[in-house]
């Protein structure tokens, strides 16, 4: 994307840099949010373990689907001159349903020690504009201690 190329041009050759490529996995499907329960405690534990296994498998499959995209972005940064050791790749699913994308980006940036968030914004449909504007506004409001780059294309 244009954002990766932009960051690559700016970050090339800087050895004291740390970049985190973050991708938020889609929300868990409703069937994986709870198992329905049981009156029998041993059955309840069994259902809980089965659900945990299913959630872990679902997350692993989504990460496998996203890996080529994130690795492609990593390769573009490296080919632009960014040190491979400066790049961290992170993907997570929303463990707290109330966490917005902006809050997740800020949480990951702070946990990774990053001081700047770069996001892309594509001109397009009104719905797309509203969603991206809302995320950008939330980043500005919640991440006042972070620099924000919005790359439009």
PDB file of C-alpha atoms in Angstrom:
ATOM      1  CA  UNK A   1       0.000   0.000   0.000  1.00  0.00           C
ATOM      2  CA  UNK A   2       0.988   3.620  -0.264  1.00  0.00           C
ATOM      3  CA  UNK A   3       1.366   3.761   3.507  1.00  0.00           C
ATOM      4  CA  UNK A   4       4.001   1.000   3.531  1.00  0.00           C
ATOM      5  CA  UNK A   5       5.912   2.700   0.708  1.00  0.00           C
ATOM      6  CA  UNK A   6       5.685   6.083   2.474  1.00  0.00           C
ATOM      7  CA  UNK A   7       6.951   4.696   5.779  1.00  0.00           C
ATOM      8  CA  UNK A   8       9.668   2.758   3.932  1.00  0.00           C
ATOM      9  CA  UNK A   9      10.956   5.923   2.246  1.00  0.00           C
ATOM     10  CA  UNK A  10      11.050   7.827   5.535  1.00  0.00           C
ATOM     11  CA  UNK A  11      12.456   4.990   7.655  1.00  0.00           C
ATOM     12  CA  UNK A  12      15.104   3.737   5.224  1.00  0.00           C
ATOM     13  CA  UNK A  13      18.581   3.772   6.695  1.00  0.00           C
ATOM     14  CA  UNK A  14      17.545   4.691  10.255  1.00  0.00           C
ATOM     15  CA  UNK A  15      19.063   2.049  12.524  1.00  0.00           C
ATOM     16  CA  UNK A  16      17.500   3.313  15.755  1.00  0.00           C
ATOM     17  CA  UNK A  17      13.990   2.669  14.471  1.00  0.00           C
ATOM     18  CA  UNK A  18      11.318   0.194  15.572  1.00  0.00           C
ATOM     19  CA  UNK A  19       8.335  -0.502  13.290  1.00  0.00           C
ATOM     20  CA  UNK A  20       5.336  -2.624  14.198  1.00  0.00           C
ATOM     21  CA  UNK A  21       3.103  -3.908  11.408  1.00  0.00           C
ATOM     22  CA  UNK A  22      -0.264  -4.516  13.023  1.00  0.00           C
ATOM     23  CA  UNK A  23      -3.304  -6.257  11.646  1.00  0.00           C
ATOM     24  CA  UNK A  24      -6.453  -6.650  13.679  1.00  0.00           C
ATOM     25  CA  UNK A  25      -8.191  -9.928  13.078  1.00  0.00           C
ATOM     26  CA  UNK A  26     -11.931  -9.900  12.460  1.00  0.00           C
ATOM     27  CA  UNK A  27     -14.249 -10.286  15.432  1.00  0.00           C
ATOM     28  CA  UNK A  28     -14.852 -13.807  16.658  1.00  0.00           C
ATOM     29  CA  UNK A  29     -17.918 -15.407  15.104  1.00  0.00           C
ATOM     30  CA  UNK A  30     -20.882 -15.547  17.521  1.00  0.00           C
ATOM     31  CA  UNK A  31     -20.622 -19.354  17.787  1.00  0.00           C
ATOM     32  CA  UNK A  32     -17.126 -18.981  19.266  1.00  0.00           C
ATOM     33  CA  UNK A  33     -18.038 -16.398  21.908  1.00  0.00           C
ATOM     34  CA  UNK A  34     -19.727 -18.785  24.337  1.00  0.00           C
ATOM     35  CA  UNK A  35     -20.631 -22.453  24.478  1.00  0.00           C
ATOM     36  CA  UNK A  36     -24.085 -22.362  26.046  1.00  0.00           C
ATOM     37  CA  UNK A  37     -23.157 -23.949  29.356  1.00  0.00           C
ATOM     38  CA  UNK A  38     -24.199 -27.045  31.221  1.00  0.00           C
ATOM     39  CA  UNK A  39     -25.541 -27.877  34.680  1.00  0.00           C
ATOM     40  CA  UNK A  40     -22.929 -30.629  35.011  1.00  0.00           C
ATOM     41  CA  UNK A  41     -19.590 -29.099  36.193  1.00  0.00           C
ATOM     42  CA  UNK A  42     -17.449 -31.670  34.380  1.00  0.00           C
ATOM     43  CA  UNK A  43     -19.413 -31.134  31.146  1.00  0.00           C
ATOM     44  CA  UNK A  44     -19.068 -27.365  31.671  1.00  0.00           C
ATOM     45  CA  UNK A  45     -15.250 -27.728  31.869  1.00  0.00           C
ATOM     46  CA  UNK A  46     -15.268 -29.968  28.794  1.00  0.00           C
ATOM     47  CA  UNK A  47     -17.335 -27.434  26.832  1.00  0.00           C
ATOM     48  CA  UNK A  48     -14.995 -24.652  27.960  1.00  0.00           C
ATOM     49  CA  UNK A  49     -11.930 -26.569  26.792  1.00  0.00           C
ATOM     50  CA  UNK A  50     -13.588 -27.393  23.461  1.00  0.00           C
ATOM     51  CA  UNK A  51     -14.488 -23.741  22.937  1.00  0.00           C
ATOM     52  CA  UNK A  52     -10.965 -22.629  23.830  1.00  0.00           C
ATOM     53  CA  UNK A  53      -9.534 -25.092  21.306  1.00  0.00           C
ATOM     54  CA  UNK A  54     -11.937 -23.867  18.614  1.00  0.00           C
ATOM     55  CA  UNK A  55     -11.067 -20.215  19.318  1.00  0.00           C
ATOM     56  CA  UNK A  56      -7.328 -20.959  19.158  1.00  0.00           C
ATOM     57  CA  UNK A  57      -7.796 -22.795  15.853  1.00  0.00           C
ATOM     58  CA  UNK A  58      -9.886 -19.954  14.409  1.00  0.00           C
ATOM     59  CA  UNK A  59      -7.286 -17.345  15.441  1.00  0.00           C
ATOM     60  CA  UNK A  60      -4.476 -19.481  14.006  1.00  0.00           C
ATOM     61  CA  UNK A  61      -6.327 -19.852  10.687  1.00  0.00           C
ATOM     62  CA  UNK A  62      -6.965 -16.085  10.425  1.00  0.00           C
ATOM     63  CA  UNK A  63      -3.290 -15.370  11.192  1.00  0.00           C
ATOM     64  CA  UNK A  64      -2.268 -17.871   8.505  1.00  0.00           C
ATOM     65  CA  UNK A  65      -4.521 -16.041   6.036  1.00  0.00           C
ATOM     66  CA  UNK A  66      -2.967 -12.679   6.929  1.00  0.00           C
ATOM     67  CA  UNK A  67       0.653 -13.847   7.083  1.00  0.00           C
ATOM     68  CA  UNK A  68       1.342 -13.360   3.336  1.00  0.00           C
ATOM     69  CA  UNK A  69       0.004  -9.787   3.504  1.00  0.00           C
ATOM     70  CA  UNK A  70       2.099  -8.873   6.537  1.00  0.00           C
ATOM     71  CA  UNK A  71       5.189 -10.614   5.175  1.00  0.00           C
ATOM     72  CA  UNK A  72       4.693  -8.786   1.862  1.00  0.00           C
ATOM     73  CA  UNK A  73       4.608  -5.495   3.744  1.00  0.00           C
ATOM     74  CA  UNK A  74       7.736  -6.502   5.651  1.00  0.00           C
ATOM     75  CA  UNK A  75       9.498  -7.370   2.386  1.00  0.00           C
ATOM     76  CA  UNK A  76       8.559  -3.974   0.881  1.00  0.00           C
ATOM     77  CA  UNK A  77       9.969  -2.175   3.923  1.00  0.00           C
ATOM     78  CA  UNK A  78      13.194  -4.186   3.775  1.00  0.00           C
ATOM     79  CA  UNK A  79      13.574  -3.563   0.033  1.00  0.00           C
ATOM     80  CA  UNK A  80      13.112   0.170   0.755  1.00  0.00           C
ATOM     81  CA  UNK A  81      16.107   0.012   3.110  1.00  0.00           C
ATOM     82  CA  UNK A  82      14.542  -0.631   6.519  1.00  0.00           C
ATOM     83  CA  UNK A  83      16.518  -3.059   8.678  1.00  0.00           C
ATOM     84  CA  UNK A  84      14.687  -6.376   9.060  1.00  0.00           C
ATOM     85  CA  UNK A  85      15.493  -6.382  12.774  1.00  0.00           C
ATOM     86  CA  UNK A  86      13.608  -3.085  13.159  1.00  0.00           C
ATOM     87  CA  UNK A  87      10.305  -4.634  12.027  1.00  0.00           C
ATOM     88  CA  UNK A  88       7.887  -6.394  14.358  1.00  0.00           C
ATOM     89  CA  UNK A  89       4.720  -8.072  13.080  1.00  0.00           C
ATOM     90  CA  UNK A  90       1.656  -8.202  15.331  1.00  0.00           C
ATOM     91  CA  UNK A  91      -1.850  -9.492  14.788  1.00  0.00           C
ATOM     92  CA  UNK A  92      -4.562  -9.858  17.356  1.00  0.00           C
ATOM     93  CA  UNK A  93      -8.253 -10.331  17.634  1.00  0.00           C
ATOM     94  CA  UNK A  94     -10.448  -8.111  19.691  1.00  0.00           C
ATOM     95  CA  UNK A  95     -10.584  -9.804  23.080  1.00  0.00           C
ATOM     96  CA  UNK A  96     -12.689  -6.982  24.477  1.00  0.00           C
ATOM     97  CA  UNK A  97     -15.711  -6.381  22.240  1.00  0.00           C
ATOM     98  CA  UNK A  98     -15.889  -2.723  23.253  1.00  0.00           C
ATOM     99  CA  UNK A  99     -12.376  -1.885  22.008  1.00  0.00           C
ATOM    100  CA  UNK A 100     -12.457   0.201  18.848  1.00  0.00           C
ATOM    101  CA  UNK A 101      -9.871  -0.095  16.084  1.00  0.00           C
ATOM    102  CA  UNK A 102      -8.360   3.206  17.203  1.00  0.00           C
ATOM    103  CA  UNK A 103      -8.036   1.982  20.786  1.00  0.00           C
ATOM    104  CA  UNK A 104      -6.442  -1.261  19.565  1.00  0.00           C
ATOM    105  CA  UNK A 105      -3.921   0.668  17.450  1.00  0.00           C
ATOM    106  CA  UNK A 106      -3.016   2.890  20.392  1.00  0.00           C
ATOM    107  CA  UNK A 107      -2.737  -0.102  22.756  1.00  0.00           C
ATOM    108  CA  UNK A 108      -0.396  -1.938  20.371  1.00  0.00           C
ATOM    109  CA  UNK A 109       1.665   1.201  19.679  1.00  0.00           C
ATOM    110  CA  UNK A 110       2.172   1.870  23.367  1.00  0.00           C
ATOM    111  CA  UNK A 111       2.921  -1.781  24.175  1.00  0.00           C
ATOM    112  CA  UNK A 112       5.479  -1.867  21.353  1.00  0.00           C
ATOM    113  CA  UNK A 113       7.109   1.384  22.421  1.00  0.00           C
ATOM    114  CA  UNK A 114       6.049   3.155  19.208  1.00  0.00           C
ATOM    115  CA  UNK A 115       5.499   6.910  19.179  1.00  0.00           C
ATOM    116  CA  UNK A 116       3.910   7.255  15.735  1.00  0.00           C
ATOM    117  CA  UNK A 117       0.935   5.527  14.107  1.00  0.00           C
ATOM    118  CA  UNK A 118       0.708   5.500  10.306  1.00  0.00           C
ATOM    119  CA  UNK A 119      -2.615   4.525   8.751  1.00  0.00           C
ATOM    120  CA  UNK A 120      -3.936   4.669   5.233  1.00  0.00           C
ATOM    121  CA  UNK A 121      -7.120   6.334   4.176  1.00  0.00           C
ATOM    122  CA  UNK A 122      -8.698   5.695   0.810  1.00  0.00           C
ATOM    123  CA  UNK A 123     -11.118   8.082  -0.811  1.00  0.00           C
ATOM    124  CA  UNK A 124     -14.218   6.100  -1.588  1.00  0.00           C
ATOM    125  CA  UNK A 125     -17.750   5.526  -0.499  1.00  0.00           C
ATOM    126  CA  UNK A 126     -19.468   7.658   2.108  1.00  0.00           C
ATOM    127  CA  UNK A 127     -19.573   4.652   4.456  1.00  0.00           C
ATOM    128  CA  UNK A 128     -15.816   4.178   4.037  1.00  0.00           C
ATOM    129  CA  UNK A 129     -15.238   7.886   4.679  1.00  0.00           C
ATOM    130  CA  UNK A 130     -17.341   7.784   7.863  1.00  0.00           C
ATOM    131  CA  UNK A 131     -15.590   4.674   9.202  1.00  0.00           C
ATOM    132  CA  UNK A 132     -12.098   6.002   8.474  1.00  0.00           C
ATOM    133  CA  UNK A 133     -12.914   9.507   9.706  1.00  0.00           C
ATOM    134  CA  UNK A 134     -14.255   8.021  12.946  1.00  0.00           C
ATOM    135  CA  UNK A 135     -11.061   5.970  13.407  1.00  0.00           C
ATOM    136  CA  UNK A 136      -8.889   8.999  12.635  1.00  0.00           C
ATOM    137  CA  UNK A 137     -10.851  11.187  15.042  1.00  0.00           C
ATOM    138  CA  UNK A 138     -10.598   8.553  17.766  1.00  0.00           C
ATOM    139  CA  UNK A 139      -6.841   8.216  17.199  1.00  0.00           C
ATOM    140  CA  UNK A 140      -6.451  11.960  17.638  1.00  0.00           C
ATOM    141  CA  UNK A 141      -8.620  11.984  20.786  1.00  0.00           C
ATOM    142  CA  UNK A 142      -7.215   8.874  22.516  1.00  0.00           C
ATOM    143  CA  UNK A 143      -3.632   9.029  21.294  1.00  0.00           C
ATOM    144  CA  UNK A 144      -2.701  12.594  22.115  1.00  0.00           C
ATOM    145  CA  UNK A 145       0.764  11.416  23.185  1.00  0.00           C
ATOM    146  CA  UNK A 146       1.397   9.794  19.780  1.00  0.00           C
ATOM    147  CA  UNK A 147       2.175  11.260  16.361  1.00  0.00           C
ATOM    148  CA  UNK A 148      -0.347  10.290  13.693  1.00  0.00           C
ATOM    149  CA  UNK A 149       0.348   9.947   9.966  1.00  0.00           C
ATOM    150  CA  UNK A 150      -2.677   9.472   7.737  1.00  0.00           C
ATOM    151  CA  UNK A 151      -1.613   8.612   4.191  1.00  0.00           C
ATOM    152  CA  UNK A 152      -4.366   9.276   1.677  1.00  0.00           C
ATOM    153  CA  UNK A 153      -4.530   7.599  -1.707  1.00  0.00           C
TER     154      UNK A 153
END
